[in-house]
XYZ file of C-alpha atoms in Angstrom:
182
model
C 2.712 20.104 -6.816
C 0.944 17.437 -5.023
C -2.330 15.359 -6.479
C -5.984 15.317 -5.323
C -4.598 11.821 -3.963
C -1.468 12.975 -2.048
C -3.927 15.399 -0.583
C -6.848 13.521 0.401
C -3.791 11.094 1.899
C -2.834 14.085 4.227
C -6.732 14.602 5.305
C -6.895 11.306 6.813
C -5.567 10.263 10.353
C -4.883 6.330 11.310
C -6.695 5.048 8.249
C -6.358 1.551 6.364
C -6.363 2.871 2.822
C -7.202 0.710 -0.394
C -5.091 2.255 -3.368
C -6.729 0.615 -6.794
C -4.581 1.883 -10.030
C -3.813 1.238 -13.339
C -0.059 1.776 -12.732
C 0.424 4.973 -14.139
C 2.730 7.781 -13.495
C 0.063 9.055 -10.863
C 0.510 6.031 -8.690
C 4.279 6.886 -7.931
C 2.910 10.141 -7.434
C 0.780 8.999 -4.625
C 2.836 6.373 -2.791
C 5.991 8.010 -3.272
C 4.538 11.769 -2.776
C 2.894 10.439 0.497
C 6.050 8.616 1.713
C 8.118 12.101 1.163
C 5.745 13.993 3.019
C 5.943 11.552 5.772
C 9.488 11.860 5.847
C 9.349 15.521 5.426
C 7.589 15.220 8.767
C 10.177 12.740 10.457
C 8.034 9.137 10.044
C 8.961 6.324 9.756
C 7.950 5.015 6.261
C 7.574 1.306 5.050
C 7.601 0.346 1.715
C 6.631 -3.391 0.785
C 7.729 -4.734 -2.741
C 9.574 -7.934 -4.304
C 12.039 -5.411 -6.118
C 14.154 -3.405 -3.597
C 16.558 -1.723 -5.341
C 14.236 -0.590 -8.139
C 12.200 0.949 -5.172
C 15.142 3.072 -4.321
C 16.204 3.949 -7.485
C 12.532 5.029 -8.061
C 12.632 6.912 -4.824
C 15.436 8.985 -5.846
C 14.363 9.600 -9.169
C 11.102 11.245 -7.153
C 13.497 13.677 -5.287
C 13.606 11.531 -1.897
C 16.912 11.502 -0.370
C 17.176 8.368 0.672
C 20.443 8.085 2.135
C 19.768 10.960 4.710
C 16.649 9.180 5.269
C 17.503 6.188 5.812
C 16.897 5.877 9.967
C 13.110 6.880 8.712
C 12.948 4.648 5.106
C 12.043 0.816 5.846
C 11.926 -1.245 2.727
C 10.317 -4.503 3.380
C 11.205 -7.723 0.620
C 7.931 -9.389 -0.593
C 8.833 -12.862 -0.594
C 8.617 -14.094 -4.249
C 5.711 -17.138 -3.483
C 2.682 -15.599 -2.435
C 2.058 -18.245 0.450
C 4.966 -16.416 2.520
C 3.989 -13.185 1.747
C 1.283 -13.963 4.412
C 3.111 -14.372 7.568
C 5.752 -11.894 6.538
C 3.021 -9.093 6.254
C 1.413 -10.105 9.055
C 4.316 -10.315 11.163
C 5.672 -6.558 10.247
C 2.064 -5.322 11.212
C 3.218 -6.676 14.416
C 6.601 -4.744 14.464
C 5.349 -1.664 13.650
C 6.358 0.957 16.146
C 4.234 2.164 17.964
C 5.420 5.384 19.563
C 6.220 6.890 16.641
C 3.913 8.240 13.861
C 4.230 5.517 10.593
C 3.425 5.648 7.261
C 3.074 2.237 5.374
C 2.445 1.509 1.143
C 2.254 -2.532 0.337
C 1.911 -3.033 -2.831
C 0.432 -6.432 -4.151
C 1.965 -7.707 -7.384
C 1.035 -11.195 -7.201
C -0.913 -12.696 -9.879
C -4.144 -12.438 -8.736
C -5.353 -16.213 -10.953
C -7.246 -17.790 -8.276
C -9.899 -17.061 -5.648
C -7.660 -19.173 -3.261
C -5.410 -16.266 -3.831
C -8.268 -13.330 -3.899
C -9.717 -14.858 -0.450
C -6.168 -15.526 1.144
C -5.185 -11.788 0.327
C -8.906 -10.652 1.378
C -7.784 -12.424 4.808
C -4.629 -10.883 4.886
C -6.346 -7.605 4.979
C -8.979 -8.064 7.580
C -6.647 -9.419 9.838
C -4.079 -5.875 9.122
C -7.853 -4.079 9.791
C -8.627 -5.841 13.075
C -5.122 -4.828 14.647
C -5.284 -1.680 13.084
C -5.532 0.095 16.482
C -2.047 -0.991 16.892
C -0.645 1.011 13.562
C -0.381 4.941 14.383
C -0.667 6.095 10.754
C -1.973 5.677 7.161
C -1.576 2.194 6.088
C -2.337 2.383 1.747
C -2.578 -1.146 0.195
C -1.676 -0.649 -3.083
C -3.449 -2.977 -5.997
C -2.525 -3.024 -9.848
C -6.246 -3.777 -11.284
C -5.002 -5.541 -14.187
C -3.380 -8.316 -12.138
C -6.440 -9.319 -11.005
C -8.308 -12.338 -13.118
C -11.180 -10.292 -14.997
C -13.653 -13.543 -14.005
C -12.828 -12.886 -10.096
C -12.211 -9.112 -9.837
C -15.360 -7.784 -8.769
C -15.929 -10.177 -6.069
C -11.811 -9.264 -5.220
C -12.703 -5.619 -5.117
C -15.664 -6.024 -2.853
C -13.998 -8.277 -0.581
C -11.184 -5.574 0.279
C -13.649 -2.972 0.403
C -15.030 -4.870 4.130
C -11.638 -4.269 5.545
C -10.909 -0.623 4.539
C -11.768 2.893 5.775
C -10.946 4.689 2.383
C -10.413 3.937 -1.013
C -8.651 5.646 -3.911
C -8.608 4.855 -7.838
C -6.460 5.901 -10.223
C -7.765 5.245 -13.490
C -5.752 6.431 -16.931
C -9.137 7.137 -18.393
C -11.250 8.099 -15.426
C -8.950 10.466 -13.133
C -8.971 10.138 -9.772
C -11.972 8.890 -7.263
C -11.452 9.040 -3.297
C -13.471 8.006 -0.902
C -13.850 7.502 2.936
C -16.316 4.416 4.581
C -17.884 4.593 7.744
């Protein structure tokens, strides 16, 4: 059974999605549910993190076969030092192909401390949201709340808000919010 967020994910077409969550169980639900649907449909599916295997094993535990999808899963290493994760990101946006429908989830579990960090990763973002044109599918940017400093996360929020067409949160306590920017 899929959740209001798988299924406002399938209602969208070549968006830049901003996941914000708690990390709850109904986060996996939504990256993983929307990667298995996308390979259900014969995407190609990238998955960012800094802990591969645990990805995987995560994956499978979800009911994805990832070894007969493995032409169609792409699981991209986070470097471990945030200044590399730049360029790396950056550079995949580039590699993307483009014939060929793609799904994408990057998740961001850096500690967000500084605003050095909140306005690099803010850059990041718009720069993924100017060559959007180039991506031909959902792109969700998935963000852990907590791991952003409590004294800078408003201002983080807002500034990832200017360089997305949809947003989704996934709060314990709250449920589930979703919506679309013009």
């Amino acid at each position: 059974m899929s959740t209001q967020s798988e299924d406002f994910l399938e209602s969208l077409e070549r968006t830049h999605v901003v996941l914000f969550h708690d990390g709850t169980e109904e986060k996996k639900q939504t990256e993983y549910g929307f990667i298995k649907k996308g390979l259900d449909k014969g995407q190609h599916c990238f998955y960012t993190t800094q802990n591969r295997q645990k990805i995987l094993d995560e994956m499978k535990e979800f009911g994805i076969d990832t070894e007969s999808n493995k032409e169609f899963i792409h699981i991209v290493e986070i470097p471990e030092k945030f200044e590399d994760y730049s360029k790396m990101i950056l550079d995949k946006v580039d590699s993307l192909p483009e014939d060929s429908k793609v799904r994408v989830v990057s998740t961001h579990y850096f500690d967000f401390n500084t605003e050095e960090k909140t306005d690099r990763m803010a850059e990041i973002e718009q720069c993924v949201d100017d060559d959007f044109h180039k991506i031909n599918g959902n792109f969700v940017c998935s963000f852990e709340v907590n791991q952003i400093d409590d004294a800078i996360r408003a201002r983080f929020l807002n500034q990832l808000l200017d360089s997305h067409k949809a947003i989704i949160f996934l709060r314990k306590d709250k449920g589930s919010e979703m919506f679309t920017l013009p």
